[in-house]
Amino acid sequence: FPLFWFNMPAILKGWMDRVLARGFAYDLSKSYDCGLLQGKLSLFSFTTGGSKEKYAVRGDIRYLLWPMQHGIMNFCGVKVLEPHICYAPESVSEEKRKEMLAAWAQRLKTLWKEEPIDCSPDWYFK
């Protein structure tokens, strides 16, 4: 998805609000390591409008991912994989866009071998 205003697009957020409902995806007494969706994996793959350097000016992009990865997915018990980020694809050469696609295709081949991220504040804010 494209990163919109430091979050997912509204249509995707609306889908998450409707599908990741209380009783199915979470229960206030069963969250994080005890969440109802234990054993599931998630991977955020998105594009940005700005370059990696532009995002780095304000700190690590992981700060922006905290609400989505930790606050939504990890809260429901889902293990989170390292995000796949394509920075400013509309601003780079066609060759670079092809490299981005090739990197995504390669990652998909080995995805099931990846270890989830820690998803603790230490991982996001170190």
CSV table of C-alpha atoms in Angstrom, one decimal:
chain,number,residue,atom,x,y,z
A,1,PHE,CA,0.0,0.0,0.0
A,2,PRO,CA,1.1,3.6,-0.4
A,3,LEU,CA,2.0,5.3,2.9
A,4,PHE,CA,-0.6,8.1,3.3
A,5,TRP,CA,-0.1,10.7,6.0
A,6,PHE,CA,2.1,8.4,8.1
A,7,ASN,CA,-0.5,5.6,7.9
A,8,MET,CA,-2.2,3.2,5.6
A,9,PRO,CA,-4.8,4.5,3.2
A,10,ALA,CA,-8.3,5.0,4.7
A,11,ILE,CA,-9.9,2.1,2.8
A,12,LEU,CA,-7.3,-0.3,4.2
A,13,LYS,CA,-7.7,1.1,7.7
A,14,GLY,CA,-11.5,0.7,7.3
A,15,TRP,CA,-11.0,-2.9,6.3
A,16,MET,CA,-8.8,-3.6,9.3
A,17,ASP,CA,-11.4,-1.9,11.6
A,18,ARG,CA,-14.1,-4.2,10.2
A,19,VAL,CA,-12.2,-7.5,10.0
A,20,LEU,CA,-9.9,-7.3,13.0
A,21,ALA,CA,-13.0,-7.1,15.3
A,22,ARG,CA,-13.2,-7.8,19.0
A,23,GLY,CA,-13.9,-11.4,19.7
A,24,PHE,CA,-12.3,-12.5,16.4
A,25,ALA,CA,-8.9,-10.8,16.3
A,26,TYR,CA,-8.6,-9.6,19.8
A,27,ASP,CA,-10.1,-9.5,23.3
A,28,LEU,CA,-8.9,-7.1,25.9
A,29,SER,CA,-8.0,-9.9,28.2
A,30,LYS,CA,-6.1,-11.7,25.4
A,31,SER,CA,-3.7,-9.4,23.6
A,32,TYR,CA,-0.1,-9.4,22.3
A,33,ASP,CA,1.5,-12.8,23.1
A,34,CYS,CA,-1.9,-14.1,24.1
A,35,GLY,CA,-3.8,-12.5,21.2
A,36,LEU,CA,-6.5,-14.4,19.4
A,37,LEU,CA,-4.5,-14.5,16.1
A,38,GLN,CA,-1.4,-16.2,17.5
A,39,GLY,CA,0.4,-18.3,14.8
A,40,LYS,CA,-0.3,-15.8,12.0
A,41,LEU,CA,2.2,-13.7,10.2
A,42,SER,CA,1.9,-10.2,8.8
A,43,LEU,CA,4.1,-8.2,6.5
A,44,PHE,CA,3.7,-4.6,5.6
A,45,SER,CA,4.8,-3.9,2.1
A,46,PHE,CA,4.4,-0.3,1.0
A,47,THR,CA,5.7,2.6,-1.1
A,48,THR,CA,6.4,6.1,0.0
A,49,GLY,CA,6.3,9.5,-1.7
A,50,GLY,CA,9.7,10.5,-0.3
A,51,SER,CA,13.1,9.1,-0.4
A,52,LYS,CA,14.7,7.1,2.4
A,53,GLU,CA,16.9,10.2,3.1
A,54,LYS,CA,13.8,12.4,3.5
A,55,TYR,CA,12.3,10.0,6.0
A,56,ALA,CA,15.6,9.7,7.9
A,57,VAL,CA,15.6,13.5,8.6
A,58,ARG,CA,12.9,13.0,11.2
A,59,GLY,CA,14.3,9.7,12.5
A,60,ASP,CA,13.9,6.0,11.7
A,61,ILE,CA,10.8,5.1,9.6
A,62,ARG,CA,10.1,2.4,12.2
A,63,TYR,CA,8.6,5.2,14.4
A,64,LEU,CA,5.8,5.5,11.8
A,65,LEU,CA,5.2,1.8,11.8
A,66,TRP,CA,4.7,1.5,15.5
A,67,PRO,CA,0.9,2.1,15.5
A,68,MET,CA,0.3,-0.3,12.5
A,69,GLN,CA,2.7,-3.1,13.3
A,70,HIS,CA,2.7,-3.0,17.1
A,71,GLY,CA,-0.6,-1.4,17.9
A,72,ILE,CA,-2.8,-3.4,15.4
A,73,MET,CA,-1.1,-6.6,14.3
A,74,ASN,CA,1.0,-7.4,17.4
A,75,PHE,CA,-1.9,-6.4,19.7
A,76,CYS,CA,-3.9,-9.2,18.0
A,77,GLY,CA,-1.2,-11.7,18.6
A,78,VAL,CA,0.2,-11.7,15.0
A,79,LYS,CA,3.9,-12.0,14.5
A,80,VAL,CA,5.3,-9.2,12.3
A,81,LEU,CA,8.0,-9.6,9.7
A,82,GLU,CA,10.4,-6.8,8.8
A,83,PRO,CA,8.5,-4.4,6.5
A,84,HIS,CA,9.3,-4.2,2.8
A,85,ILE,CA,9.6,-0.5,1.8
A,86,CYS,CA,10.0,0.9,-1.7
A,87,TYR,CA,11.0,4.5,-1.3
A,88,ALA,CA,9.6,7.0,-3.8
A,89,PRO,CA,9.2,4.7,-6.8
A,90,GLU,CA,7.7,7.4,-8.9
A,91,SER,CA,10.9,9.5,-8.5
A,92,VAL,CA,13.5,6.9,-9.5
A,93,SER,CA,14.6,5.5,-12.8
A,94,GLU,CA,12.8,2.7,-14.5
A,95,GLU,CA,15.9,0.6,-13.8
A,96,LYS,CA,15.6,1.3,-10.1
A,97,ARG,CA,11.9,0.4,-10.2
A,98,LYS,CA,12.7,-2.9,-11.8
A,99,GLU,CA,15.3,-3.5,-9.1
A,100,MET,CA,12.6,-2.8,-6.5
A,101,LEU,CA,10.3,-5.4,-8.1
A,102,ALA,CA,13.1,-7.9,-8.4
A,103,ALA,CA,13.9,-7.5,-4.7
A,104,TRP,CA,10.2,-8.0,-3.8
A,105,ALA,CA,10.0,-11.1,-6.0
A,106,GLN,CA,13.2,-12.5,-4.4
A,107,ARG,CA,11.9,-11.8,-0.9
A,108,LEU,CA,8.6,-13.6,-1.6
A,109,LYS,CA,10.6,-16.7,-2.4
A,110,THR,CA,12.2,-16.9,1.0
A,111,LEU,CA,9.5,-15.2,3.1
A,112,TRP,CA,8.5,-18.3,5.1
A,113,LYS,CA,12.1,-18.6,6.4
A,114,GLU,CA,12.2,-15.1,7.9
A,115,GLU,CA,12.1,-14.6,11.7
A,116,PRO,CA,9.6,-12.1,13.0
A,117,ILE,CA,10.8,-8.8,14.4
A,118,ASP,CA,10.8,-8.3,18.2
A,119,CYS,CA,7.9,-5.8,18.0
A,120,SER,CA,8.9,-4.3,21.3
A,121,PRO,CA,9.6,-0.6,21.9
A,122,ASP,CA,13.3,-1.5,21.9
A,123,TRP,CA,13.1,-2.6,18.2
A,124,TYR,CA,11.2,0.5,17.1
A,125,PHE,CA,12.9,3.2,19.2
A,126,LYS,CA,16.5,2.1,19.8
